[in-house]
Short mmCIF file of C-alpha atoms and ligand atoms in Angstrom, two decimals:
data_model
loop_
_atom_site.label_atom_id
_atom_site.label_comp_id
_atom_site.label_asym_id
_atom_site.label_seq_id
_atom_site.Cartn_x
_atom_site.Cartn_y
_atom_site.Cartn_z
CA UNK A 1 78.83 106.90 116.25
CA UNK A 2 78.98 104.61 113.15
CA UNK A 3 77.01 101.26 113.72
CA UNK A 4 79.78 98.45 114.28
CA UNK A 5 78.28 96.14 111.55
CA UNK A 6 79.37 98.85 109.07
CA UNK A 7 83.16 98.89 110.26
CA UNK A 8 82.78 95.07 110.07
CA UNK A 9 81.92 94.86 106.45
CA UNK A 10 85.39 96.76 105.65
CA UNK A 11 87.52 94.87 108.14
CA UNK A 12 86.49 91.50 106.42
CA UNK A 13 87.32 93.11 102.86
CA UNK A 14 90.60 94.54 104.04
CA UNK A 15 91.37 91.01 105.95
CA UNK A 16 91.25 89.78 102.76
CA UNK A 17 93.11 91.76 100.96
CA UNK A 18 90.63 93.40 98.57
CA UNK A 19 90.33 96.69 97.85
CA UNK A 20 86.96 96.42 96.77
CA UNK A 21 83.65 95.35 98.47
CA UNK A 22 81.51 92.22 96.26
CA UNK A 23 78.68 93.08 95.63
CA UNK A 24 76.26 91.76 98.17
CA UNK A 25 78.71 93.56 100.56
CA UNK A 26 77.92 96.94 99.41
CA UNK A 27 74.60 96.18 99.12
CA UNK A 28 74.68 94.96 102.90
CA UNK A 29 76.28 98.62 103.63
CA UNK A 30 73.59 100.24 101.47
CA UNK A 31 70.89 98.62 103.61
CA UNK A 32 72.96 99.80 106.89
CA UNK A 33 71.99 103.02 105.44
CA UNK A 34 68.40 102.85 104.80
CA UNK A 35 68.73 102.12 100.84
CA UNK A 36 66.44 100.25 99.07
CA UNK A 37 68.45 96.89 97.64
CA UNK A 38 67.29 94.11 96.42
CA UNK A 39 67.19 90.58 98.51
CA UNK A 40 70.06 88.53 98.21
CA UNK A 41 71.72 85.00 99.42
CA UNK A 42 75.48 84.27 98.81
CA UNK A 43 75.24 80.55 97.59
CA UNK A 44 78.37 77.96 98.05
CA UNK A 45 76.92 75.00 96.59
CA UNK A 46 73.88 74.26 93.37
CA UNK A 47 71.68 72.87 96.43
CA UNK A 48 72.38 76.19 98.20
CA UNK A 49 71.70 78.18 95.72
CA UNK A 50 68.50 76.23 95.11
CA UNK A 51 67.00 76.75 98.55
CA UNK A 52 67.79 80.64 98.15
CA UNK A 53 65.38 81.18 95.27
CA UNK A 54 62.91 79.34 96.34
CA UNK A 55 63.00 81.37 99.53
CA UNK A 56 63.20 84.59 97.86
CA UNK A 57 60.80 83.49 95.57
CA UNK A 58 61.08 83.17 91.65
CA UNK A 59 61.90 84.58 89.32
CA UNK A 60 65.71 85.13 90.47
CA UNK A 61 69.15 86.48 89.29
CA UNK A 62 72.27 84.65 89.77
CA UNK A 63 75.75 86.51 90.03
CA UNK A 64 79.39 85.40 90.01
CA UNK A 65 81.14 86.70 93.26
CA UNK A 66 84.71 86.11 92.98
CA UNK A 67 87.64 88.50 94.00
CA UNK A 68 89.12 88.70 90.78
CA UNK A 69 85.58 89.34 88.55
CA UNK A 70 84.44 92.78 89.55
CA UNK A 71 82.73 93.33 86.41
CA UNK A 72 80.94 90.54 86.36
CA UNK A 73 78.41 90.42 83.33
CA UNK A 74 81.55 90.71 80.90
CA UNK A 75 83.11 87.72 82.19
CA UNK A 76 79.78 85.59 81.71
CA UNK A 77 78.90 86.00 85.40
CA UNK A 78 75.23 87.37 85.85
CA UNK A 79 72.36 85.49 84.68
CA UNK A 80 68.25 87.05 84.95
CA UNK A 81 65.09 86.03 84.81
CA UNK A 82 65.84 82.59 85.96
CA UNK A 83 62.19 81.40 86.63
CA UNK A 84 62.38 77.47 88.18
CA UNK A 85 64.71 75.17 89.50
CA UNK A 86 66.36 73.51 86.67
CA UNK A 87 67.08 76.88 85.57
CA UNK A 88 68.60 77.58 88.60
CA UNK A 89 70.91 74.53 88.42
CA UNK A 90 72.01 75.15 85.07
CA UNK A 91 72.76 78.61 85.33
CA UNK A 92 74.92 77.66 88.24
CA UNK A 93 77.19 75.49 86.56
CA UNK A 94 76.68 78.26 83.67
CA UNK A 95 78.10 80.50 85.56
CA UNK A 96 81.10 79.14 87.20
CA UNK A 97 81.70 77.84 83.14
CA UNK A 98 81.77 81.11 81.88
CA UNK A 99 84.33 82.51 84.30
CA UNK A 100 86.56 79.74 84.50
CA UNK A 101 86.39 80.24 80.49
CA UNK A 102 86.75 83.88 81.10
CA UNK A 103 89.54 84.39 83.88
CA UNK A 104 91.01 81.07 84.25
CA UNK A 105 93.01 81.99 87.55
CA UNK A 106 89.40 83.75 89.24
CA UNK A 107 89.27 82.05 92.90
CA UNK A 108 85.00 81.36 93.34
CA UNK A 109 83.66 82.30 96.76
CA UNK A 110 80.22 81.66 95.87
CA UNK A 111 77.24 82.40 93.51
CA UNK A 112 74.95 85.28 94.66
CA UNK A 113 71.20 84.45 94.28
CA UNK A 114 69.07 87.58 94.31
CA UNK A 115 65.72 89.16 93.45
CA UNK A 116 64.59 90.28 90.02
CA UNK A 117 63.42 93.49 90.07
CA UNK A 118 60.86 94.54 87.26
CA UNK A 119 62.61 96.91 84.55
CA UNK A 120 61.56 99.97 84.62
CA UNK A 121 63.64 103.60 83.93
CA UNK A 122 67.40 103.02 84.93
CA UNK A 123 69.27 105.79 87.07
CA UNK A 124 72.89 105.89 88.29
CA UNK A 125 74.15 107.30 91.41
CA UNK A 126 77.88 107.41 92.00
CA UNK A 127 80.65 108.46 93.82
CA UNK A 128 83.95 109.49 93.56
CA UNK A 129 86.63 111.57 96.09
CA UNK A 130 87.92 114.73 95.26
CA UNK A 131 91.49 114.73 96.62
CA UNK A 132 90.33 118.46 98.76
CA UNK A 133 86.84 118.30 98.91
CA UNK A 134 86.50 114.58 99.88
CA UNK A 135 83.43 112.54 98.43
CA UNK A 136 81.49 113.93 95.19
CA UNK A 137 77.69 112.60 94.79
CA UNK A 138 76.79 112.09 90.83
CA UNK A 139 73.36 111.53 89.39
CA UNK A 140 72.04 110.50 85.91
CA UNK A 141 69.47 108.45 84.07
CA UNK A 142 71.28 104.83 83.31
CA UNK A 143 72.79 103.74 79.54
CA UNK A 144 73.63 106.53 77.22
CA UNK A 145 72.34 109.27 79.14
CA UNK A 146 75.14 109.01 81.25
CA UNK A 147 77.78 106.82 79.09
CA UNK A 148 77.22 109.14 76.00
CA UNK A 149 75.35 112.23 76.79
CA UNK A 150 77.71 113.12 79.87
CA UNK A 151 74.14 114.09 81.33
CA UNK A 152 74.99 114.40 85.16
CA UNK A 153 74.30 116.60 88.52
CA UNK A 154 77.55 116.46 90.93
CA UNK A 155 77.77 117.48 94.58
CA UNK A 156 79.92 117.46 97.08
CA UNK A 157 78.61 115.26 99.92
CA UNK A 158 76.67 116.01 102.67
CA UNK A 159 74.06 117.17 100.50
CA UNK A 160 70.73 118.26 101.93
CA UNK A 161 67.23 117.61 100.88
CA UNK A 162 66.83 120.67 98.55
CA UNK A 163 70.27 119.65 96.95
CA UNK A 164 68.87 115.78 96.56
CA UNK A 165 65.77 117.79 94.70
CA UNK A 166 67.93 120.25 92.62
CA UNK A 167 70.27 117.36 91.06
CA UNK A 168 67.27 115.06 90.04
CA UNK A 169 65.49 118.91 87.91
CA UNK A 170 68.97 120.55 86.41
CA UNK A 171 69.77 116.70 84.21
CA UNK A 172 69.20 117.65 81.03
CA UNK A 173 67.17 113.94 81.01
CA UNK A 174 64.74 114.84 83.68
CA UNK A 175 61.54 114.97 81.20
CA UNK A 176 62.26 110.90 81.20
CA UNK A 177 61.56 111.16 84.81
CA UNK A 178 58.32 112.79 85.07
CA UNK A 179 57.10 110.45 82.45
CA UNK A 180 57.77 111.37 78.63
CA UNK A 181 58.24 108.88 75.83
CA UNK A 182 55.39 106.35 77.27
CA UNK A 183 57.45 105.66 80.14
CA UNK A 184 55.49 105.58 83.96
CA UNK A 185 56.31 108.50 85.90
CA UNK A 186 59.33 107.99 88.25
CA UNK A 187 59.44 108.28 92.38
CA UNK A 188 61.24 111.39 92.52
CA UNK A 189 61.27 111.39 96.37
CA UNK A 190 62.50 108.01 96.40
CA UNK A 191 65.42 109.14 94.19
CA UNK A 192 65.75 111.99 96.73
CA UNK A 193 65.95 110.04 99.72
CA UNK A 194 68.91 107.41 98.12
CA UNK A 195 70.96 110.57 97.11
CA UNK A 196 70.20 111.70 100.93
CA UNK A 197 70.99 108.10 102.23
CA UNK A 198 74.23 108.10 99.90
CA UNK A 199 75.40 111.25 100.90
CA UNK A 200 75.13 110.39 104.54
CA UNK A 201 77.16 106.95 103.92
CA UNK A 202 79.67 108.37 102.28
CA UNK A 203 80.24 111.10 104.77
CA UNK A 204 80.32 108.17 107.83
CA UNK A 205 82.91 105.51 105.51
CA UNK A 206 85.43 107.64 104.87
CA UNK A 207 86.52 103.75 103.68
CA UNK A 208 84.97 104.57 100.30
CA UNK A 209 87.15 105.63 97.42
CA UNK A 210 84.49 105.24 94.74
CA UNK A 211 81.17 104.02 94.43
CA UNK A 212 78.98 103.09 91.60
CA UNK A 213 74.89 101.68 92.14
CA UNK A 214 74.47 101.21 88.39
CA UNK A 215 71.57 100.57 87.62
CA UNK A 216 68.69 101.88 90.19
CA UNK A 217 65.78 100.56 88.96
CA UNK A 218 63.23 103.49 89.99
CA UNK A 219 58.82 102.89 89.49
CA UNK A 220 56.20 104.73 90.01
CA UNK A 221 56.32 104.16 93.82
CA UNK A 222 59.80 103.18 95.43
CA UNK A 223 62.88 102.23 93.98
CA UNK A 224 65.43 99.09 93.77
CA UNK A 225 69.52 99.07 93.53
CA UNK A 226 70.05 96.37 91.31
CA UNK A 227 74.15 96.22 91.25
CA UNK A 228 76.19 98.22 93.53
CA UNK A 229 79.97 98.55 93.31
CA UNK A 230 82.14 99.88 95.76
CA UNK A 231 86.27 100.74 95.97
CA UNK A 232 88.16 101.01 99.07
CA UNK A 233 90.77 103.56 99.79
P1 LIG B 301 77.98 94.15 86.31
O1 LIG B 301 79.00 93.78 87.35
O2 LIG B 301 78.33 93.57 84.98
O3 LIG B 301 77.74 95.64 86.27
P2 LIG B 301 75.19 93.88 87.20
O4 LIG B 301 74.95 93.37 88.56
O5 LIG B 301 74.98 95.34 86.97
O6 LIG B 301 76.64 93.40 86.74
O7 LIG B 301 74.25 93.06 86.21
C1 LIG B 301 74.24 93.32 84.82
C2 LIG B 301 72.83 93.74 84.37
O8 LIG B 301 71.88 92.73 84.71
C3 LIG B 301 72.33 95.00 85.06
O9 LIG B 301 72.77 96.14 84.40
C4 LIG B 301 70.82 94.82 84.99
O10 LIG B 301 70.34 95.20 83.71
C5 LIG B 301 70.66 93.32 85.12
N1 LIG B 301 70.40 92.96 86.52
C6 LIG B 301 71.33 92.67 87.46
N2 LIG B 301 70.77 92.38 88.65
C7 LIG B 301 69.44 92.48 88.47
C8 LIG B 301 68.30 92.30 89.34
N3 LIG B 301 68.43 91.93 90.60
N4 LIG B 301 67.07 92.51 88.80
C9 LIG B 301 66.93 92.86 87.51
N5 LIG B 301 67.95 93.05 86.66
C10 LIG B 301 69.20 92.86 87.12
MG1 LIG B 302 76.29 96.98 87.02
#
């Protein structure tokens, strides 16, 4: 039986109307489902958003959440590495500039205040349905490796632990993981256990038409979803 906090997080979308979960929705799902997301705080007012980073501690990333802005850096909505206060003020009334600049009719439910995580290599894990199958499962390194070089592993979901393994070694990329080019080897198993985690969510919300956790920033030890993006059927 599926945890009733999960169905919640749907009804409220479809109550709404949207087809889509915001962001700190799907990351609320995500955490239903044992994945590693970063802390967050849905802000309504500069004070607000003021007393979030300073409780989850500085610096911070501020985010646009508004039903019509789902992709939210291109309409001037995301703002890192905000390290103190003042920044934190002005990058709230930054923020609500740049989309009221950007999509003048964009309704603002609030500003999401969230943890930086560190940069470190980026990995996407995705989702689409397959209109037989049901839900795929799609793995890559983040920016070109994905965007240009088509370098993927698909599944079909539920995917067991010695799938999770096999899609992280068959990317063409996976040299970047265990640490070529300078960069610090990455937590394989952690990668494993989100593409677990994933499968098994996606399996449970039939709810999900397509979901996107681009990037997953992924260290030595653990792992952090950074942006998460999810359509409803
Ligand atoms: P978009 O809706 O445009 O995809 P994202 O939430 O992915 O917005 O943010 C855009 C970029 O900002 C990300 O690709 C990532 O590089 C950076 N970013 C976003 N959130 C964080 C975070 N919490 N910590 C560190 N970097 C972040
Ligand atoms: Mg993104």
């Amino acid at each position: 039986m599926r945890d009733k906090a999960i169905s919640k997080i749907f009804e409220e979308a479809s109550s709404e109307g949207r087809n889509f979960l915001f962001e700190h929705e799907a990351k609320s799902l995500c955490s239903l489902y044992g994945l590693p997301i970063t802390r967050f705080v849905v802000s309504k007012t500069e004070e607000e958003a003021v007393d979030a980073a300073r409780e989850i501690g500085f610096p911070v990333v501020l985010k646009i959440v508004s039903p019509q802005v789902l992709h939210k850096s291109d309409a001037g909505g995301v703002l890192i590495d905000i390290g103190n206060e003042d920044r934190v003020r002005a990058g709230y009334n930054r923020i609500l500039e740049n989309v009221r600049a950007n999509v003048p009719d964009a309704e603002i439910t609030g500003i999401l205040v969230q943890e930086m995580a560190p940069s470190s290599t980026e990995v996407i894990v995705g989702s689409t349905k397959d209109p037989t199958f049901g839900p795929t499962i799609m793995f890559g390194l983040g920016g070109i490796f994905v965007e240009i070089l088509r370098d993927v592993a698909f599944r079909l979901a539920p995917i067991t632990q010695a799938d999770a393994e096999e899609m992280i070694r068959e990317i063409r990329s996976y040299k970047i993981l265990e640490g070529a080019r300078g960069m610090p080897r990455a937590d394989q198993e952690a990668i494993a256990e989100i593409l677990l985690n994933t499968s098994r969510m996606l399996v449970e919300c039939p709810e999900i038409k397509e979901l996107d956790m681009n990037p997953v920033l992924v260290y030595e030890k653990g792992a952090k979803i950074v942006d998460a993006r999810i359509i409803l059927d």
